[in-house]
PDB file of C-alpha atoms and ligand atoms in Angstrom:
ATOM      1  CA  MET A1064      -0.174  -3.193 -14.005  1.00 96.00           C
ATOM      2  CA  ILE A1065       0.983  -6.439 -12.427  1.00 98.00           C
ATOM      3  CA  VAL A1066       4.346  -6.632 -10.677  1.00 98.00           C
ATOM      4  CA  ALA A1067       5.449 -10.165  -9.758  1.00 98.00           C
ATOM      5  CA  ILE A1068       8.153 -10.621  -7.130  1.00 98.00           C
ATOM      6  CA  ASP A1069       9.405 -14.140  -6.471  1.00 98.00           C
ATOM      7  CA  GLY A1070      12.304 -15.523  -4.507  1.00 97.00           C
ATOM      8  CA  PRO A1071      13.448 -17.932  -1.792  1.00 96.00           C
ATOM      9  CA  VAL A1072      12.955 -17.817   1.992  1.00 93.00           C
ATOM     10  CA  GLY A1073      14.305 -14.810   3.847  1.00 92.00           C
ATOM     11  CA  VAL A1074      15.224 -12.725   0.819  1.00 95.00           C
ATOM     12  CA  GLY A1075      13.072  -9.810   2.041  1.00 93.00           C
ATOM     13  CA  LYS A1076      10.235 -10.134  -0.503  1.00 95.00           C
ATOM     14  CA  SER A1077       7.499  -8.975   1.860  1.00 93.00           C
ATOM     15  CA  THR A1078       9.138  -5.825   3.171  1.00 93.00           C
ATOM     16  CA  VAL A1079      10.406  -4.896  -0.299  1.00 97.00           C
ATOM     17  CA  ALA A1080       7.043  -5.605  -1.950  1.00 97.00           C
ATOM     18  CA  ARG A1081       5.212  -3.580   0.696  1.00 95.00           C
ATOM     19  CA  ALA A1082       7.490  -0.551   0.228  1.00 96.00           C
ATOM     20  CA  VAL A1083       7.356  -0.767  -3.576  1.00 98.00           C
ATOM     21  CA  ALA A1084       3.548  -1.011  -3.482  1.00 96.00           C
ATOM     22  CA  GLU A1085       3.342   1.958  -1.148  1.00 95.00           C
ATOM     23  CA  GLN A1086       5.546   4.147  -3.362  1.00 97.00           C
ATOM     24  CA  MET A1087       3.602   3.205  -6.475  1.00 97.00           C
ATOM     25  CA  GLY A1088       0.132   3.320  -4.880  1.00 96.00           C
ATOM     26  CA  PHE A1089      -0.430  -0.338  -5.806  1.00 96.00           C
ATOM     27  CA  LEU A1090      -2.032  -3.085  -3.717  1.00 95.00           C
ATOM     28  CA  HIS A1091       0.463  -5.422  -1.986  1.00 95.00           C
ATOM     29  CA  ILE A1092      -0.486  -9.111  -1.992  1.00 96.00           C
ATOM     30  CA  ASP A1093       1.577 -11.489   0.150  1.00 96.00           C
ATOM     31  CA  THR A1094       0.679 -14.893  -1.284  1.00 97.00           C
ATOM     32  CA  GLY A1095       2.827 -16.747   1.285  1.00 97.00           C
ATOM     33  CA  ALA A1096       0.399 -15.439   3.922  1.00 97.00           C
ATOM     34  CA  MET A1097      -2.453 -17.197   2.113  1.00 98.00           C
ATOM     35  CA  TYR A1098      -0.628 -20.561   2.194  1.00 98.00           C
ATOM     36  CA  ARG A1099       0.349 -19.940   5.829  1.00 98.00           C
ATOM     37  CA  ALA A1100      -3.292 -19.343   6.783  1.00 98.00           C
ATOM     38  CA  LEU A1101      -4.213 -22.700   5.236  1.00 98.00           C
ATOM     39  CA  ALA A1102      -1.353 -24.425   7.079  1.00 98.00           C
ATOM     40  CA  LEU A1103      -2.690 -22.900  10.326  1.00 98.00           C
ATOM     41  CA  ARG A1104      -6.170 -24.238   9.552  1.00 98.00           C
ATOM     42  CA  CYS A1105      -4.661 -27.667   8.932  1.00 98.00           C
ATOM     43  CA  LEU A1106      -3.052 -27.546  12.409  1.00 98.00           C
ATOM     44  CA  GLU A1107      -6.171 -26.208  14.127  1.00 97.00           C
ATOM     45  CA  GLU A1108      -8.407 -28.867  12.601  1.00 97.00           C
ATOM     46  CA  ASP A1109      -5.818 -31.584  13.068  1.00 98.00           C
ATOM     47  CA  LEU A1110      -6.018 -32.540   9.377  1.00 98.00           C
ATOM     48  CA  ASP A1111      -3.572 -34.835   7.601  1.00 98.00           C
ATOM     49  CA  PRO A1112      -1.176 -32.573   5.603  1.00 98.00           C
ATOM     50  CA  ASP A1113      -0.229 -35.562   3.428  1.00 98.00           C
ATOM     51  CA  ASP A1114      -3.803 -36.152   2.259  1.00 98.00           C
ATOM     52  CA  PRO A1115      -4.281 -34.284  -1.059  1.00 97.00           C
ATOM     53  CA  GLN A1116      -8.075 -34.539  -0.962  1.00 98.00           C
ATOM     54  CA  ALA A1117      -8.358 -33.276   2.619  1.00 98.00           C
ATOM     55  CA  MET A1118      -6.071 -30.367   1.749  1.00 98.00           C
ATOM     56  CA  GLY A1119      -8.046 -29.452  -1.381  1.00 98.00           C
ATOM     57  CA  GLU A1120     -11.373 -29.565   0.490  1.00 98.00           C
ATOM     58  CA  MET A1121     -10.010 -27.565   3.387  1.00 98.00           C
ATOM     59  CA  ALA A1122      -8.812 -24.845   0.961  1.00 98.00           C
ATOM     60  CA  ALA A1123     -12.176 -24.757  -0.811  1.00 98.00           C
ATOM     61  CA  PHE A1124     -14.041 -24.233   2.477  1.00 97.00           C
ATOM     62  CA  THR A1125     -11.632 -21.802   4.099  1.00 97.00           C
ATOM     63  CA  GLN A1126     -11.914 -18.099   3.590  1.00 96.00           C
ATOM     64  CA  VAL A1127      -8.619 -16.225   3.675  1.00 97.00           C
ATOM     65  CA  ARG A1128      -8.764 -12.465   3.429  1.00 96.00           C
ATOM     66  CA  LEU A1129      -5.880 -10.012   3.229  1.00 95.00           C
ATOM     67  CA  GLU A1130      -6.714  -6.571   4.524  1.00 93.00           C
ATOM     68  CA  PRO A1131      -4.275  -3.809   3.551  1.00 86.00           C
ATOM     69  CA  SER A1132      -2.660  -2.111   6.549  1.00 85.00           C
ATOM     70  CA  PRO A1133       0.406   0.176   6.854  1.00 78.00           C
ATOM     71  CA  ARG A1134       2.538  -2.474   8.637  1.00 79.00           C
ATOM     72  CA  GLY A1135       1.747  -5.204   6.132  1.00 81.00           C
ATOM     73  CA  PRO A1136      -1.538  -6.904   5.281  1.00 88.00           C
ATOM     74  CA  LYS A1137      -3.721  -8.152   8.123  1.00 95.00           C
ATOM     75  CA  VAL A1138      -4.640 -11.797   7.538  1.00 97.00           C
ATOM     76  CA  HIS A1139      -8.113 -13.098   8.373  1.00 98.00           C
ATOM     77  CA  LEU A1140      -8.939 -16.796   8.450  1.00 97.00           C
ATOM     78  CA  ASN A1141     -12.710 -17.310   8.388  1.00 94.00           C
ATOM     79  CA  SER A1142     -12.975 -13.838   9.955  1.00 87.00           C
ATOM     80  CA  HIS A1143     -10.420 -14.444  12.784  1.00 96.00           C
ATOM     81  CA  ASP A1144      -7.345 -12.240  12.753  1.00 97.00           C
ATOM     82  CA  VAL A1145      -4.413 -14.659  12.320  1.00 98.00           C
ATOM     83  CA  THR A1146      -1.769 -12.095  11.279  1.00 96.00           C
ATOM     84  CA  GLU A1147       0.569 -13.136  14.112  1.00 94.00           C
ATOM     85  CA  ALA A1148      -0.442 -16.802  14.401  1.00 97.00           C
ATOM     86  CA  ILE A1149       0.599 -17.603  10.808  1.00 97.00           C
ATOM     87  CA  ARG A1150       4.213 -16.663  11.621  1.00 92.00           C
ATOM     88  CA  SER A1151       4.604 -19.289  14.372  1.00 92.00           C
ATOM     89  CA  PRO A1152       7.391 -21.916  14.057  1.00 89.00           C
ATOM     90  CA  GLU A1153       4.710 -24.674  13.820  1.00 94.00           C
ATOM     91  CA  VAL A1154       3.072 -23.027  10.789  1.00 96.00           C
ATOM     92  CA  THR A1155       6.456 -22.263   9.248  1.00 92.00           C
ATOM     93  CA  ALA A1156       7.468 -25.917   9.592  1.00 92.00           C
ATOM     94  CA  LEU A1157       4.256 -27.154   7.940  1.00 96.00           C
ATOM     95  CA  VAL A1158       3.547 -24.618   5.211  1.00 95.00           C
ATOM     96  CA  SER A1159       5.794 -26.026   2.466  1.00 92.00           C
ATOM     97  CA  LYS A1160       4.120 -29.426   2.760  1.00 95.00           C
ATOM     98  CA  VAL A1161       0.570 -27.996   2.717  1.00 97.00           C
ATOM     99  CA  SER A1162       1.328 -25.689  -0.205  1.00 96.00           C
ATOM    100  CA  ALA A1163       2.720 -28.499  -2.364  1.00 94.00           C
ATOM    101  CA  HIS A1164      -0.714 -30.055  -3.115  1.00 97.00           C
ATOM    102  CA  PRO A1165      -1.894 -29.311  -6.689  1.00 96.00           C
ATOM    103  CA  GLY A1166      -5.641 -29.210  -5.788  1.00 97.00           C
ATOM    104  CA  LEU A1167      -5.042 -26.740  -2.989  1.00 98.00           C
ATOM    105  CA  ARG A1168      -2.785 -24.575  -5.169  1.00 97.00           C
ATOM    106  CA  GLU A1169      -5.345 -24.437  -7.957  1.00 98.00           C
ATOM    107  CA  ILE A1170      -7.860 -22.863  -5.566  1.00 98.00           C
ATOM    108  CA  VAL A1171      -5.380 -20.398  -4.115  1.00 98.00           C
ATOM    109  CA  VAL A1172      -4.022 -19.351  -7.543  1.00 98.00           C
ATOM    110  CA  HIS A1173      -7.549 -18.725  -8.804  1.00 98.00           C
ATOM    111  CA  ARG A1174      -8.180 -16.418  -5.813  1.00 97.00           C
ATOM    112  CA  GLN A1175      -4.892 -14.616  -6.442  1.00 97.00           C
ATOM    113  CA  ARG A1176      -5.860 -13.926 -10.055  1.00 97.00           C
ATOM    114  CA  LEU A1177      -9.199 -12.482  -8.920  1.00 97.00           C
ATOM    115  CA  MET A1178      -7.438 -10.204  -6.434  1.00 95.00           C
ATOM    116  CA  ALA A1179      -5.569  -8.497  -9.267  1.00 95.00           C
ATOM    117  CA  GLU A1180      -8.649  -7.756 -11.340  1.00 94.00           C
ATOM    118  CA  HIS A1181      -9.464  -4.406  -9.792  1.00 89.00           C
ATOM    119  CA  GLY A1182      -6.247  -2.434 -10.059  1.00 93.00           C
ATOM    120  CA  SER A1183      -2.483  -2.514 -10.025  1.00 97.00           C
ATOM    121  CA  VAL A1184      -0.772  -4.959  -7.682  1.00 97.00           C
ATOM    122  CA  VAL A1185       2.611  -6.015  -6.387  1.00 98.00           C
ATOM    123  CA  MET A1186       2.174  -9.724  -5.774  1.00 98.00           C
ATOM    124  CA  GLU A1187       4.967 -11.691  -4.082  1.00 98.00           C
ATOM    125  CA  GLY A1188       5.547 -15.387  -3.622  1.00 97.00           C
ATOM    126  CA  ARG A1189       7.252 -18.324  -5.313  1.00 96.00           C
ATOM    127  CA  ASP A1190       5.322 -18.856  -8.570  1.00 97.00           C
ATOM    128  CA  ILE A1191       3.859 -15.443  -9.396  1.00 98.00           C
ATOM    129  CA  GLY A1192       5.932 -14.773 -12.527  1.00 98.00           C
ATOM    130  CA  THR A1193       5.933 -18.404 -13.662  1.00 97.00           C
ATOM    131  CA  VAL A1194       2.384 -19.631 -12.970  1.00 97.00           C
ATOM    132  CA  VAL A1195      -0.002 -17.077 -11.473  1.00 98.00           C
ATOM    133  CA  PHE A1196       0.808 -14.263 -13.908  1.00 98.00           C
ATOM    134  CA  PRO A1197       3.103 -15.537 -16.653  1.00 97.00           C
ATOM    135  CA  ARG A1198       2.309 -12.301 -18.537  1.00 97.00           C
ATOM    136  CA  ALA A1199       3.007  -9.929 -15.625  1.00 98.00           C
ATOM    137  CA  ASP A1200       4.224  -6.488 -16.744  1.00 97.00           C
ATOM    138  CA  VAL A1201       7.270  -6.651 -14.490  1.00 98.00           C
ATOM    139  CA  LYS A1202       8.875  -9.811 -13.097  1.00 98.00           C
ATOM    140  CA  ILE A1203      11.505  -9.614 -10.405  1.00 98.00           C
ATOM    141  CA  TYR A1204      13.349 -12.550  -8.878  1.00 98.00           C
ATOM    142  CA  LEU A1205      14.963 -11.483  -5.620  1.00 98.00           C
ATOM    143  CA  ASP A1206      17.936 -13.517  -4.507  1.00 97.00           C
ATOM    144  CA  ALA A1207      20.627 -13.329  -1.805  1.00 97.00           C
ATOM    145  CA  SER A1208      23.298 -15.591  -0.344  1.00 96.00           C
ATOM    146  CA  LEU A1209      22.173 -18.212   2.174  1.00 96.00           C
ATOM    147  CA  ASP A1210      24.108 -16.447   4.940  1.00 94.00           C
ATOM    148  CA  ALA A1211      22.444 -13.108   4.265  1.00 94.00           C
ATOM    149  CA  ARG A1212      19.006 -14.733   4.202  1.00 95.00           C
ATOM    150  CA  VAL A1213      19.561 -16.620   7.468  1.00 95.00           C
ATOM    151  CA  ARG A1214      20.802 -13.386   9.107  1.00 93.00           C
ATOM    152  CA  ARG A1215      17.661 -11.548   7.991  1.00 90.00           C
ATOM    153  CA  ARG A1216      15.388 -14.327   9.205  1.00 88.00           C
ATOM    154  CA  ALA A1217      17.252 -14.372  12.540  1.00 90.00           C
ATOM    155  CA  GLY A1218      16.493 -10.632  12.868  1.00 86.00           C
ATOM    156  CA  ASP A1219      12.763 -11.289  12.234  1.00 83.00           C
ATOM    157  CA  TYR A1220      12.701 -14.127  14.763  1.00 84.00           C
ATOM    158  CA  GLU A1221      14.469 -12.067  17.408  1.00 86.00           C
ATOM    159  CA  ALA A1222      11.993  -9.224  16.946  1.00 85.00           C
ATOM    160  CA  ARG A1223       9.156 -11.706  17.450  1.00 82.00           C
ATOM    161  CA  GLY A1224      10.796 -13.393  20.421  1.00 85.00           C
ATOM    162  CA  THR A1225      11.049 -16.804  18.705  1.00 81.00           C
ATOM    163  CA  PRO A1226      13.810 -18.640  20.598  1.00 82.00           C
ATOM    164  CA  TRP A1227      15.599 -20.295  17.663  1.00 85.00           C
ATOM    165  CA  SER A1228      19.361 -20.534  17.327  1.00 90.00           C
ATOM    166  CA  PHE A1229      21.138 -19.384  14.180  1.00 91.00           C
ATOM    167  CA  GLU A1230      21.734 -23.035  13.221  1.00 94.00           C
ATOM    168  CA  GLU A1231      18.053 -23.959  13.697  1.00 92.00           C
ATOM    169  CA  ILE A1232      17.030 -21.073  11.460  1.00 92.00           C
ATOM    170  CA  ARG A1233      19.637 -22.079   8.870  1.00 95.00           C
ATOM    171  CA  GLN A1234      18.296 -25.639   8.791  1.00 94.00           C
ATOM    172  CA  SER A1235      14.701 -24.395   8.497  1.00 91.00           C
ATOM    173  CA  VAL A1236      15.589 -22.045   5.611  1.00 93.00           C
ATOM    174  CA  LEU A1237      17.476 -24.827   3.801  1.00 94.00           C
ATOM    175  CA  ALA A1238      14.659 -27.346   4.292  1.00 92.00           C
ATOM    176  CA  ARG A1239      11.962 -24.961   3.029  1.00 90.00           C
ATOM    177  CA  ASP A1240      14.036 -23.854   0.030  1.00 92.00           C
ATOM    178  CA  ASP A1241      14.650 -27.474  -0.843  1.00 93.00           C
ATOM    179  CA  TYR A1242      10.944 -28.320  -0.605  1.00 90.00           C
ATOM    180  CA  ASP A1243       9.796 -25.227  -2.513  1.00 90.00           C
ATOM    181  CA  LYS A1244      12.328 -25.714  -5.329  1.00 93.00           C
ATOM    182  CA  ASN A1245      11.830 -29.443  -5.769  1.00 93.00           C
ATOM    183  CA  ARG A1246       8.087 -29.920  -5.460  1.00 90.00           C
ATOM    184  CA  GLU A1247       6.291 -31.207  -8.550  1.00 91.00           C
ATOM    185  CA  VAL A1248       3.781 -28.388  -8.957  1.00 91.00           C
ATOM    186  CA  SER A1249       4.909 -24.803  -9.511  1.00 92.00           C
ATOM    187  CA  PRO A1250       8.362 -25.158  -7.990  1.00 93.00           C
ATOM    188  CA  LEU A1251      10.275 -22.006  -7.165  1.00 94.00           C
ATOM    189  CA  ARG A1252      12.347 -21.068 -10.218  1.00 95.00           C
ATOM    190  CA  VAL A1253      13.433 -17.958 -12.083  1.00 96.00           C
ATOM    191  CA  ALA A1254      10.956 -17.112 -14.883  1.00 95.00           C
ATOM    192  CA  ASP A1255      12.741 -16.888 -18.242  1.00 94.00           C
ATOM    193  CA  ASP A1256      11.916 -13.188 -18.563  1.00 95.00           C
ATOM    194  CA  ALA A1257      12.445 -12.187 -14.912  1.00 97.00           C
ATOM    195  CA  LEU A1258      15.039  -9.665 -13.831  1.00 97.00           C
ATOM    196  CA  VAL A1259      17.212 -11.173 -11.107  1.00 97.00           C
ATOM    197  CA  VAL A1260      18.103  -8.705  -8.336  1.00 97.00           C
ATOM    198  CA  ASP A1261      20.767 -10.039  -5.970  1.00 96.00           C
ATOM    199  CA  THR A1262      20.231  -8.192  -2.697  1.00 95.00           C
ATOM    200  CA  THR A1263      23.201  -9.622  -0.763  1.00 95.00           C
ATOM    201  CA  GLU A1264      25.241  -6.417  -1.061  1.00 93.00           C
ATOM    202  CA  LEU A1265      22.376  -3.933  -1.444  1.00 95.00           C
ATOM    203  CA  SER A1266      20.591  -1.930   1.218  1.00 94.00           C
ATOM    204  CA  PHE A1267      16.821  -2.223   1.564  1.00 95.00           C
ATOM    205  CA  GLU A1268      16.422   1.301   0.112  1.00 97.00           C
ATOM    206  CA  GLU A1269      18.602   0.411  -2.889  1.00 97.00           C
ATOM    207  CA  VAL A1270      16.521  -2.693  -3.653  1.00 97.00           C
ATOM    208  CA  VAL A1271      13.253  -0.739  -3.429  1.00 98.00           C
ATOM    209  CA  ALA A1272      14.610   2.122  -5.560  1.00 98.00           C
ATOM    210  CA  ARG A1273      15.830  -0.301  -8.200  1.00 97.00           C
ATOM    211  CA  ILE A1274      12.458  -2.037  -8.481  1.00 98.00           C
ATOM    212  CA  VAL A1275      10.514   1.246  -8.481  1.00 98.00           C
ATOM    213  CA  LYS A1276      12.713   2.468 -11.349  1.00 98.00           C
ATOM    214  CA  ILE A1277      12.068  -0.735 -13.312  1.00 97.00           C
ATOM    215  CA  ILE A1278       8.317  -0.255 -12.847  1.00 98.00           C
ATOM    216  CA  ARG A1279       8.399   3.430 -13.819  1.00 98.00           C
ATOM    217  CA  ASP A1280      10.413   2.605 -16.958  1.00 97.00           C
ATOM    218  CA  LYS A1281       7.838  -0.053 -17.820  1.00 97.00           C
ATOM    219  CA  ILE A1282       4.954   2.386 -17.367  1.00 96.00           C
ATOM    220  CA  ARG A1283       6.688   4.892 -19.687  1.00 96.00           C
ATOM    221  CA  GLU A1284       7.343   2.140 -22.237  1.00 94.00           C
ATOM    222  CA  LYS A1285       3.688   1.066 -22.149  1.00 92.00           C
ATOM    223  CA  ARG A1286       2.491   4.664 -22.540  1.00 92.00           C
ATOM    224  CA  SER A1287       4.645   5.327 -25.568  1.00 93.00           C
ATOM    225  CA  ALA A1288       3.612   2.017 -27.161  1.00 91.00           C
ATOM    226  CA  GLU A1289      -0.014   2.996 -26.600  1.00 89.00           C
ATOM    227  CA  LYS A1290       0.576   6.444 -28.157  1.00 90.00           C
ATOM    228  CA  LYS A1291       2.205   4.877 -31.205  1.00 91.00           C
ATOM    229  CA  ARG A1292      -0.631   2.418 -31.548  1.00 88.00           C
ATOM    230  CA  LYS A1293      -3.183   5.223 -31.533  1.00 88.00           C
ATOM    231  CA  GLY A1294      -1.098   7.027 -34.192  1.00 79.00           C
TER     232      GLY A1294
HETATM  233  O1   DC B1383       6.818 -16.302   1.697  1.00 96.77           O
HETATM  234  P1   DC B1383       6.537 -17.216   2.896  1.00 96.77           P
HETATM  235  O2   DC B1383       7.782 -17.735   3.541  1.00 96.77           O
HETATM  236  O3   DC B1383       5.596 -16.606   3.863  1.00 96.77           O
HETATM  237  O4   DC B1383       5.803 -18.470   2.237  1.00 96.77           O
HETATM  238  C1   DC B1383       5.384 -19.562   2.995  1.00 96.77           C
HETATM  239  C2   DC B1383       5.367 -20.816   2.153  1.00 96.77           C
HETATM  240  O5   DC B1383       4.291 -20.787   1.240  1.00 96.77           O
HETATM  241  C3   DC B1383       6.609 -21.113   1.329  1.00 96.77           C
HETATM  242  O6   DC B1383       7.515 -21.930   2.039  1.00 96.77           O
HETATM  243  C4   DC B1383       6.078 -21.807   0.126  1.00 96.77           C
HETATM  244  C5   DC B1383       4.659 -21.383   0.018  1.00 96.77           C
HETATM  245  N1   DC B1383       4.378 -20.452  -1.072  1.00 96.77           N
HETATM  246  C6   DC B1383       4.141 -21.000  -2.303  1.00 96.77           C
HETATM  247  O7   DC B1383       4.207 -22.214  -2.464  1.00 96.77           O
HETATM  248  N2   DC B1383       3.785 -20.196  -3.346  1.00 96.77           N
HETATM  249  C7   DC B1383       3.709 -18.873  -3.183  1.00 96.77           C
HETATM  250  N3   DC B1383       3.351 -18.113  -4.214  1.00 96.77           N
HETATM  251  C8   DC B1383       3.981 -18.290  -1.917  1.00 96.77           C
HETATM  252  C9   DC B1383       4.346 -19.114  -0.876  1.00 96.77           C
END
């Protein structure tokens, strides 16, 4: 079973996807972390983020591994633990640019498809329901007002000790949304058959419960279709 969760910056995809995966016993895959690890490599190696060939080659020769852990996947970049480093403001500022290159995306998407070959997954990102798994069993598009998203991001930043003002965070969220929605390859958009869940007025528990119910209904539906098919 493949559950695709897409949505803009700060909508809470990662925490929701992690809790849904835990309740269902599925593997949680944070695809944003994979793009962030590549953006970190670009910074570390002082590569040109505007050079499509350099970005494609860097992706091909960089190993990114997500290791499941109770507080969210641990991220390894060529065997170094970069779980914290990929959340830095420098990586956040660069990641949309790095992730917009078609050659780099092709490599990352291929790896994401392989990761779902061995069992059920909750995969979250920007293009999971539209490009990575257009035939996912369940597609959710999480959305929330800009204000709610900036407030949530501000909470994350405060917890991490990142000294950004509310206005700086707002500008960063707007800039990344704009980049992610308007890039040429795999822009963020709602898949035609996705269920849109607006989380602005919902609690975290309500969002998780709603998605878990959608998945359970889908499992039941698949089972009864299978029974009918077998006669
Ligand atoms: O979810 P996040 O903020 O950690 O994602 C970081 C960036 O990676 C985001 O700004 C766009 C990119 N991304 C993407 O292009 N496609 C995905 N499936 C996931 C993330």
